[in-house]
Structures are given as structure tokens and as C-alpha cells.
mmCIF file with all atom_site columns, C-alpha atoms in Angstrom:
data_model
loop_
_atom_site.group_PDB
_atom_site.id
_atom_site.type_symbol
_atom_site.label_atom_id
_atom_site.label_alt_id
_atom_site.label_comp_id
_atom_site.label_asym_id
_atom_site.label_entity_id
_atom_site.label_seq_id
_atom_site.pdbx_PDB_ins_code
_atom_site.Cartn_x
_atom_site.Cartn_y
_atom_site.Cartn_z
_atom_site.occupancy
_atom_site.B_iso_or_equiv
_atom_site.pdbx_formal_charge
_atom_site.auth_seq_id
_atom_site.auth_comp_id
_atom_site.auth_asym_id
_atom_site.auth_atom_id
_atom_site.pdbx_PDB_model_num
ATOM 1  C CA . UNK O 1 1  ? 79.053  93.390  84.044  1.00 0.00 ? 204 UNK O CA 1
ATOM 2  C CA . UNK O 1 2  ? 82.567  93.970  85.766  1.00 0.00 ? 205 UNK O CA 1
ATOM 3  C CA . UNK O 1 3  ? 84.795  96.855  83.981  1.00 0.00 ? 206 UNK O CA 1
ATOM 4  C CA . UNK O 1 4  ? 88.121  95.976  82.920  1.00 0.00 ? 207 UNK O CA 1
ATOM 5  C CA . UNK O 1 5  ? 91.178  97.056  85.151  1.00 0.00 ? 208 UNK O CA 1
ATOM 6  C CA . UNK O 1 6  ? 92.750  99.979  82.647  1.00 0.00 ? 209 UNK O CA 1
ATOM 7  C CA . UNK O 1 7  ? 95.918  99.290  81.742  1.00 0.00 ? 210 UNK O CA 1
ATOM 8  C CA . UNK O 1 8  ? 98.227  102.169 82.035  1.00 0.00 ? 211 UNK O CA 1
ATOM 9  C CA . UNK O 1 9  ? 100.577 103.847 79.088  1.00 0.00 ? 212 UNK O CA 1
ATOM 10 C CA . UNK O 1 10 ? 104.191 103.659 78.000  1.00 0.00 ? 213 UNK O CA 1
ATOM 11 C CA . UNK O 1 11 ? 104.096 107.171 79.614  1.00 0.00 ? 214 UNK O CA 1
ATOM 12 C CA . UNK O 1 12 ? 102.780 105.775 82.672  1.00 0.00 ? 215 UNK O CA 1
ATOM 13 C CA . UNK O 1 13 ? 104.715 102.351 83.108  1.00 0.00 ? 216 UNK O CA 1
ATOM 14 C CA . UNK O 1 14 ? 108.098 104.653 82.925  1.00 0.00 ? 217 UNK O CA 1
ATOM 15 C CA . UNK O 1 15 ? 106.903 106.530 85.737  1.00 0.00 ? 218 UNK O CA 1
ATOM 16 C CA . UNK O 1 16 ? 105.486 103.423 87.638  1.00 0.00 ? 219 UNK O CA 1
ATOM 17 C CA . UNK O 1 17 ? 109.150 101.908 86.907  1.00 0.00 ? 220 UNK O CA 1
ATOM 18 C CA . UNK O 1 18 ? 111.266 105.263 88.129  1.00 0.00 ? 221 UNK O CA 1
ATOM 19 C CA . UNK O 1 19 ? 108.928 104.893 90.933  1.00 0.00 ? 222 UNK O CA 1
ATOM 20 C CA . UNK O 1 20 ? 109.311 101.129 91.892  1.00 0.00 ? 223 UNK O CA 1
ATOM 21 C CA . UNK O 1 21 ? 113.666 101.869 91.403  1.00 0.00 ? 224 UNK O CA 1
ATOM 22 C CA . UNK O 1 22 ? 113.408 104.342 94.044  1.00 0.00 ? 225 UNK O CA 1
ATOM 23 C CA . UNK O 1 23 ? 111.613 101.985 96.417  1.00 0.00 ? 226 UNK O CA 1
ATOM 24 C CA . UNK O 1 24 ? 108.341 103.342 96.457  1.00 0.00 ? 227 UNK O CA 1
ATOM 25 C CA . UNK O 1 25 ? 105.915 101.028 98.182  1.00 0.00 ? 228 UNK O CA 1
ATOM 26 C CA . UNK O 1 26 ? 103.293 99.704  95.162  1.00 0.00 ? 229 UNK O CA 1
ATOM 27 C CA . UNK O 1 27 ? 100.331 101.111 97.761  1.00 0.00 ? 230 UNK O CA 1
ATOM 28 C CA . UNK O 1 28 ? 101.993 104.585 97.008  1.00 0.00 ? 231 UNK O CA 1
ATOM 29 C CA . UNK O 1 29 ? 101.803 104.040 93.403  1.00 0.00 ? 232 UNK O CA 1
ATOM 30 C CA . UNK O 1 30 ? 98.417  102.950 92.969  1.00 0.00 ? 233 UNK O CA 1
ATOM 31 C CA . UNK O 1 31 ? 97.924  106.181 95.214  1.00 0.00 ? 234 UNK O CA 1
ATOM 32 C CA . UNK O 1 32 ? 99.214  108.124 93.110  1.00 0.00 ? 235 UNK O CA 1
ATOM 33 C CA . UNK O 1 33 ? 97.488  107.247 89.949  1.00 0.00 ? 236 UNK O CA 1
ATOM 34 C CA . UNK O 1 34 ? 93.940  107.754 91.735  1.00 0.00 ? 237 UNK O CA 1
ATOM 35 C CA . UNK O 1 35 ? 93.702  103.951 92.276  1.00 0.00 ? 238 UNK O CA 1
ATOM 36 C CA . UNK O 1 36 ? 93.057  103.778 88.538  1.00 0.00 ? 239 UNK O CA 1
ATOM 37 C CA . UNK O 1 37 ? 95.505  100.925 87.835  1.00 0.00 ? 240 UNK O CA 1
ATOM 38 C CA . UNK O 1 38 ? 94.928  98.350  90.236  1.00 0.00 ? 241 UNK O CA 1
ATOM 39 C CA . UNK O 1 39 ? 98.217  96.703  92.173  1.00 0.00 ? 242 UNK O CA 1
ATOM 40 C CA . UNK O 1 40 ? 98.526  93.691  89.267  1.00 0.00 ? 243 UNK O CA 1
ATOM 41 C CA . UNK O 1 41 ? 98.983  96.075  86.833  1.00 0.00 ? 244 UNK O CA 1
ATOM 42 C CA . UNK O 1 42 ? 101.806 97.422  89.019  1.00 0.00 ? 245 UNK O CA 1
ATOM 43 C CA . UNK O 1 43 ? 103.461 94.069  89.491  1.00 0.00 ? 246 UNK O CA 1
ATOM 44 C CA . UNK O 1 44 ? 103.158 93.187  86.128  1.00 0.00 ? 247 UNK O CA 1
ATOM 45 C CA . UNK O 1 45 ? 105.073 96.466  85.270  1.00 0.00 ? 248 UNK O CA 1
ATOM 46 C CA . UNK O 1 46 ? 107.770 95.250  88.013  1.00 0.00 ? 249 UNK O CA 1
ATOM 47 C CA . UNK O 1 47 ? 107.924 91.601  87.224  1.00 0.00 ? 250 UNK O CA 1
ATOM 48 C CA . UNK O 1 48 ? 108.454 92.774  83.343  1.00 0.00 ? 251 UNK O CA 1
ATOM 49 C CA . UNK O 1 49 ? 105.033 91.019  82.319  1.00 0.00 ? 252 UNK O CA 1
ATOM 50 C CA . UNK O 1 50 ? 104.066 94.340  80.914  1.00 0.00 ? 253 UNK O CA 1
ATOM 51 C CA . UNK O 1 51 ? 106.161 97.190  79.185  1.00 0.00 ? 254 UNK O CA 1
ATOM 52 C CA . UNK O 1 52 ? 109.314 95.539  79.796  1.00 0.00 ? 255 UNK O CA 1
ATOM 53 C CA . UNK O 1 53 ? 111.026 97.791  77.356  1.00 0.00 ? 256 UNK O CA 1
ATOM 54 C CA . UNK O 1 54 ? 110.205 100.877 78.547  1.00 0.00 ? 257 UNK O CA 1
ATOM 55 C CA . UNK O 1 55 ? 113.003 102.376 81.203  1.00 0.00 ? 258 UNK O CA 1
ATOM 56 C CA . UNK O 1 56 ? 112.481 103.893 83.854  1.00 0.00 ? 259 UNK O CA 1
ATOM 57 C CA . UNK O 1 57 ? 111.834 107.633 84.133  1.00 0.00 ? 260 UNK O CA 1
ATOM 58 C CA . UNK O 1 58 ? 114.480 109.734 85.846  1.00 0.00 ? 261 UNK O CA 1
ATOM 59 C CA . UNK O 1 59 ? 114.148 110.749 89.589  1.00 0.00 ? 262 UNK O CA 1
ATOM 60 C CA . UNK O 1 60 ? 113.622 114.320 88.243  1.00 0.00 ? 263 UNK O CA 1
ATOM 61 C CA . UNK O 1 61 ? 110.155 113.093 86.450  1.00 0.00 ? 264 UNK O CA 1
ATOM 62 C CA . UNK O 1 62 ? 108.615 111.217 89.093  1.00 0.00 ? 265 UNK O CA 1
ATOM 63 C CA . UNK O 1 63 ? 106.405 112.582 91.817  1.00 0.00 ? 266 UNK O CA 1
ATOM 64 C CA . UNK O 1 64 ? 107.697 113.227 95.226  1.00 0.00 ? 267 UNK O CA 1
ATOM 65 C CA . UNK O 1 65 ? 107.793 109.855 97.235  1.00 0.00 ? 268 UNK O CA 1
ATOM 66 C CA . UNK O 1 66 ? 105.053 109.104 99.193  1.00 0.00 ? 269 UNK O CA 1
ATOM 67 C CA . UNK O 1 67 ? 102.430 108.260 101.330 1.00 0.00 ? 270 UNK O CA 1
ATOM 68 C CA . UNK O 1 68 ? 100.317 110.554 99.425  1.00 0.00 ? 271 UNK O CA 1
ATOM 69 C CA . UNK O 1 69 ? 96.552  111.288 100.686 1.00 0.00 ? 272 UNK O CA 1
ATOM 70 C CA . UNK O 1 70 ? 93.740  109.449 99.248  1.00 0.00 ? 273 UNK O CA 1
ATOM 71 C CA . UNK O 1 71 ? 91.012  111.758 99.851  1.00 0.00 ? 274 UNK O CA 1
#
């Protein structure tokens, strides 16, 4: 039985949105995250499928851009 893709928080989806704003590549973000959300929970968050009223978290709140190392 397959697991379901996790879905992240309001929390989250702020970040993933401050994130997206500044350019960040959606690879990075699902980097970021530990490849817990998959990259259609990202685009959902960008296309406004998902959490479209949560804004985007200031530049001072998000994580340094990446690439970021997987291992």
C-alpha cells in the first residue's frame, strides 16, 4: 500500500512561498524540506491550489538560497 505524499503546514507553505518569490528553483525546495513534500505539493503551493491565503514569509525567515546538499 503506497503512503500518501504529506502535505506541508501553513507554517511551511509561507516559507515554500518566500522561497518560490525569491526565485528559488522548486528542486531546492523539496531539498530543503528533506524531500518530504514531493514537487506537486510545491506547485500546488505556487499555482495557489493549496494555501493560497497564506503570504509569503519574509526574506529574513527563509533559509539561505540554495543548492543545498542532499546527503
Amino acid at each position: 500500500m503506497a503512503r500518501a505524499t504529506p502535505t506541508p503546514n501553513a507554517a511551511q507553505a509561507a516559507i515554500i512561498k518566500g522561497m518560490l518569490r525569491r526565485g528559488d528553483r522548486q528542486q531546492y525546495i523539496v531539498a530543503w524540506f528533506g524531500g518530504v513534500f514531493k514537487f506537486g505539493r510545491v506547485s500546488a503551493i505556487k499555482t495557489g491550489q493549496r494555501f493560497a491565503e497564506v503570504a509569503p514569509a519574509p526574506e529574513t525567515e527563509l533559509p539561505p538560497p540554495g543548492p543545498y546538499k542532499t546527503h
